Short mmCIF file of C-alpha atoms in Angstrom, two decimals:
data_model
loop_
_atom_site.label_atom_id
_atom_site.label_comp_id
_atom_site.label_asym_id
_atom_site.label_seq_id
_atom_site.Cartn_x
_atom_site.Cartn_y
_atom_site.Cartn_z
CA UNK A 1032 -7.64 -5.22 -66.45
CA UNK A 1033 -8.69 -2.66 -63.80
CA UNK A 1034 -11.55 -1.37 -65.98
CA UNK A 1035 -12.60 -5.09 -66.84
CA UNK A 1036 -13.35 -5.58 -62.87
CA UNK A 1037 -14.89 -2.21 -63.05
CA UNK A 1038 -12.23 -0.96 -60.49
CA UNK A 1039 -10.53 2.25 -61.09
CA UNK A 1040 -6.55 2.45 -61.33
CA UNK A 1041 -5.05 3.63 -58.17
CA UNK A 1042 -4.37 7.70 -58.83
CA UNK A 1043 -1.22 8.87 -60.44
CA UNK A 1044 1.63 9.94 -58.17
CA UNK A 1045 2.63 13.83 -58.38
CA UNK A 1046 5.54 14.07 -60.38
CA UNK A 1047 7.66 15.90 -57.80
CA UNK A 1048 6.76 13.01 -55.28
CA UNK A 1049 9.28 9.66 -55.63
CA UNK A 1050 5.95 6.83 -55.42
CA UNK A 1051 8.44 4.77 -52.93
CA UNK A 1052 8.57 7.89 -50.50
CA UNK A 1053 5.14 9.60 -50.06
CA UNK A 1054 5.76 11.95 -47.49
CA UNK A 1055 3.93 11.66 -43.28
CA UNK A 1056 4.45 15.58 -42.92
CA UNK A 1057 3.43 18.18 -45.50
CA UNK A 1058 6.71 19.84 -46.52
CA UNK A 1059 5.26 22.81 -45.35
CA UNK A 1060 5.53 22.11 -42.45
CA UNK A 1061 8.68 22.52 -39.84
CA UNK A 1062 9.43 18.77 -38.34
CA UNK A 1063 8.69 20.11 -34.58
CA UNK A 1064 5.22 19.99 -35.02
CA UNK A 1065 2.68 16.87 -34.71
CA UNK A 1066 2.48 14.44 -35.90
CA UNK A 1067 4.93 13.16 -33.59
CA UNK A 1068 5.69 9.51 -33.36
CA UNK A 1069 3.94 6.87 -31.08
CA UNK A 1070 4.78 7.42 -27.40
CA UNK A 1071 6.48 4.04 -26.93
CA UNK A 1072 9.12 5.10 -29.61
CA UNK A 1073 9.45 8.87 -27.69
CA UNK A 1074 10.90 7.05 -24.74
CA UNK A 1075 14.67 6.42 -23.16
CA UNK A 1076 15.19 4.95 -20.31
CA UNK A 1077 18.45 5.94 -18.72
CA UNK A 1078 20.03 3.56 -16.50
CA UNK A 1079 22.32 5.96 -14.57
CA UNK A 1080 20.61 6.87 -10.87
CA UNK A 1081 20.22 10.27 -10.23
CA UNK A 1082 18.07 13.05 -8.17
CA UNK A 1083 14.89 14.52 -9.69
CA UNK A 1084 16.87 17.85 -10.52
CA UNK A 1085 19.46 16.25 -12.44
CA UNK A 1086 17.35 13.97 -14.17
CA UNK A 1087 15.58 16.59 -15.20
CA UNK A 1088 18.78 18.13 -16.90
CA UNK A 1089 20.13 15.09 -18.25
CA UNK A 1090 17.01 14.51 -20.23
CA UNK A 1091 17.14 18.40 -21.15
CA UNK A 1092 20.67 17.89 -22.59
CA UNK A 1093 19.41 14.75 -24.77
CA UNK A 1094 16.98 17.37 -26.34
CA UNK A 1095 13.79 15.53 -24.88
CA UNK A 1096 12.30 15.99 -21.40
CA UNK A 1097 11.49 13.81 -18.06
CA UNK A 1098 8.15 11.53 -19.29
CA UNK A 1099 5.12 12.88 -19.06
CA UNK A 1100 2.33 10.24 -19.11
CA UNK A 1101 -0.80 11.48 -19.86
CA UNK A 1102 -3.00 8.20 -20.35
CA UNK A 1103 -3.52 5.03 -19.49
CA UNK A 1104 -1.69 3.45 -22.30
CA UNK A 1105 1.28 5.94 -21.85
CA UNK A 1106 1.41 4.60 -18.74
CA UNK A 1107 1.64 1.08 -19.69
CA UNK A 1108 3.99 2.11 -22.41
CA UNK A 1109 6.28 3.85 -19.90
CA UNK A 1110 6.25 0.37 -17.72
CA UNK A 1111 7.46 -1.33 -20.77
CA UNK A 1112 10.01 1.00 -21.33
CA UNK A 1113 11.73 0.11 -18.13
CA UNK A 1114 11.79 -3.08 -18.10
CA UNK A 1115 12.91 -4.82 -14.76
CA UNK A 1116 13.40 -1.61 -12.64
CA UNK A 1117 12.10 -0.89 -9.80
CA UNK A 1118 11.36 2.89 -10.15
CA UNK A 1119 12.26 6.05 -11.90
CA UNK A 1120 11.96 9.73 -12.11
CA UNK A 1121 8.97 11.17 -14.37
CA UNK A 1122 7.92 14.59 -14.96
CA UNK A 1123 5.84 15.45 -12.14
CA UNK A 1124 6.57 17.63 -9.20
CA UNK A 1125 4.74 19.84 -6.56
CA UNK A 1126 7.87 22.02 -6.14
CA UNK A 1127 6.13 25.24 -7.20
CA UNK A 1128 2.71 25.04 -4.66
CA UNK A 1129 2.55 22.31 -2.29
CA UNK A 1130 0.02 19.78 -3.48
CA UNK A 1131 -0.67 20.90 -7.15
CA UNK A 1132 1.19 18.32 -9.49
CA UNK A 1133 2.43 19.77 -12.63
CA UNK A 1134 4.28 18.10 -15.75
CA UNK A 1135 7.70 20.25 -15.54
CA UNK A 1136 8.64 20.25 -19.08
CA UNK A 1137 4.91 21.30 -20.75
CA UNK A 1138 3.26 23.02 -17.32
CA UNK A 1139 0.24 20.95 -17.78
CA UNK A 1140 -1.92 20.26 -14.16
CA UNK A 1141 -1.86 16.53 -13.03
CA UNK A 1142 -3.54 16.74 -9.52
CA UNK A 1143 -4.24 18.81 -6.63
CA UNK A 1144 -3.45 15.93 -4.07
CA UNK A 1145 -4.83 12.83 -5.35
CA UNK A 1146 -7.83 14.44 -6.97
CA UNK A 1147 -6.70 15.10 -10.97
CA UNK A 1148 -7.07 18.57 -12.40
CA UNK A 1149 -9.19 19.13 -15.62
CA UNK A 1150 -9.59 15.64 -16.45
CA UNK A 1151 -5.94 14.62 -16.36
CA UNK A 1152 -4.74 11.01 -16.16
CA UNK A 1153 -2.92 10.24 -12.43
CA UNK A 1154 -1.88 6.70 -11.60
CA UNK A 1155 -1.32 7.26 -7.66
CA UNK A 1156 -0.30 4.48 -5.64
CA UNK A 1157 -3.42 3.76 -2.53
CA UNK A 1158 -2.90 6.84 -0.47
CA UNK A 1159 -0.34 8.98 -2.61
CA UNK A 1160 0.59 12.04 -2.81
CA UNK A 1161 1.61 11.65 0.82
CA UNK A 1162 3.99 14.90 0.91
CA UNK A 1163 5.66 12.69 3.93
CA UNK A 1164 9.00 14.38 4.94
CA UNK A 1165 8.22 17.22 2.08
CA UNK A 1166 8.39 15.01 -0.95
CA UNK A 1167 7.79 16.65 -4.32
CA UNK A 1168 8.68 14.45 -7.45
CA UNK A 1169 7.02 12.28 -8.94
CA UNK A 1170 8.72 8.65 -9.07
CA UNK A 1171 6.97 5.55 -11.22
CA UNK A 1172 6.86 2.62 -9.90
CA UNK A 1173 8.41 -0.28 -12.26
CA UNK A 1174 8.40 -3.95 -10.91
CA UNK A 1175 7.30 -2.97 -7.22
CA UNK A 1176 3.67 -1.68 -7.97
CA UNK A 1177 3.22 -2.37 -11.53
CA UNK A 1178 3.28 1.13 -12.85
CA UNK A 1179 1.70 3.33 -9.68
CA UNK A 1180 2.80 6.77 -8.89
CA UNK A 1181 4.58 7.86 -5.77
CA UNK A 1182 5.32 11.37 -4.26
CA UNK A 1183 9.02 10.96 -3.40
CA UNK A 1184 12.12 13.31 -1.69
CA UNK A 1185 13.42 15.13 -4.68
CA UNK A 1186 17.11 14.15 -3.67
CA UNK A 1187 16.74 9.89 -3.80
CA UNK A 1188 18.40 8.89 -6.96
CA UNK A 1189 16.75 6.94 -9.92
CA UNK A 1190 17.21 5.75 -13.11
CA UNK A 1191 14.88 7.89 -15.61
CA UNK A 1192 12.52 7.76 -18.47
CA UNK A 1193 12.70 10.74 -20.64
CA UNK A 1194 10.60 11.82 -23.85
CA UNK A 1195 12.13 12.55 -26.66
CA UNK A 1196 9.69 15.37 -28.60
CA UNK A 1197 10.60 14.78 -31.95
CA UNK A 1198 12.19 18.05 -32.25
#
């Protein structure tokens, strides 16, 4: 019938490949590598409030790191992902040099004050990084500012989002 409409059948299926199950990943290929899956689904928001250091560890323990949003729509993603709180610990921190924001878990730049480093995406609340009182982690706004970034004092306790890699 195919040939009538002068429409080619689909191709044959490899033999070793089940047609129900074609695979996302080449089998050569060890799962820690990308394709990873969408941000949204990399996400957990933990509930428990704790400081920046310890978030940091608890999301280290889960096998994933403290979020590191890198656009726009990870952004908005990361807002989703925490529904109704107020704010939570993310990956960012000045706590190496004073004033140059770094993701913790990959190292990447985010900002050298407010300005962003190498074309990086920042969200900074009006006026933020402040460094007021020698604040150095980075804390996301939820409900309060829709999604803004603050510089806050590493000990205040949060819930957090962290980002599971896939690995």
């Amino acid at each position: 019938l195919c040939e009538d409409l002068g429409m080619l059948p689909p191709p044959a299926m490899p033999p070793s490949m089940p047609p129900s199950m074609p695979p996302t990943v080449p089998p050569s290929m060890p799962p820690s590598v990308p394709p990873y899956p969408p941000y949204a689904d990399r996400l957990l928001f933990v509930t428990q409030s704790m400081n920046w250091m310890d978030a940091r560890s608890h999301c280290e323990s889960l096998g994933a790191r403290l979020a590191e949003v890198k656009s726009n729509a990870e952004n908005v993603a990361a807002l989703a992902a925490i529904g109704s709180a107020k704010s939570v610990w993310i990956g960012g921190s000045d706590l190496a040099v004073e004033g140059h924001w770094l993701w913790a878990g990959s190292g990447l730049a985010i900002s050298v004050g407010s300005t962003p480093t190498g074309g990086a995406y920042t969200n900074w609340y009006t006026g933020e990084p402040n460094n007021s009182g020698d604040e150095h982690c980075l804390e996301l706004y939820g409900s309060v500012h829709n999604g803004k970034w603050n510089d806050d004092h590493c000990v205040e306790t949060y819930p957090l989002l962290c980002e599971d890699l896939g690995m």
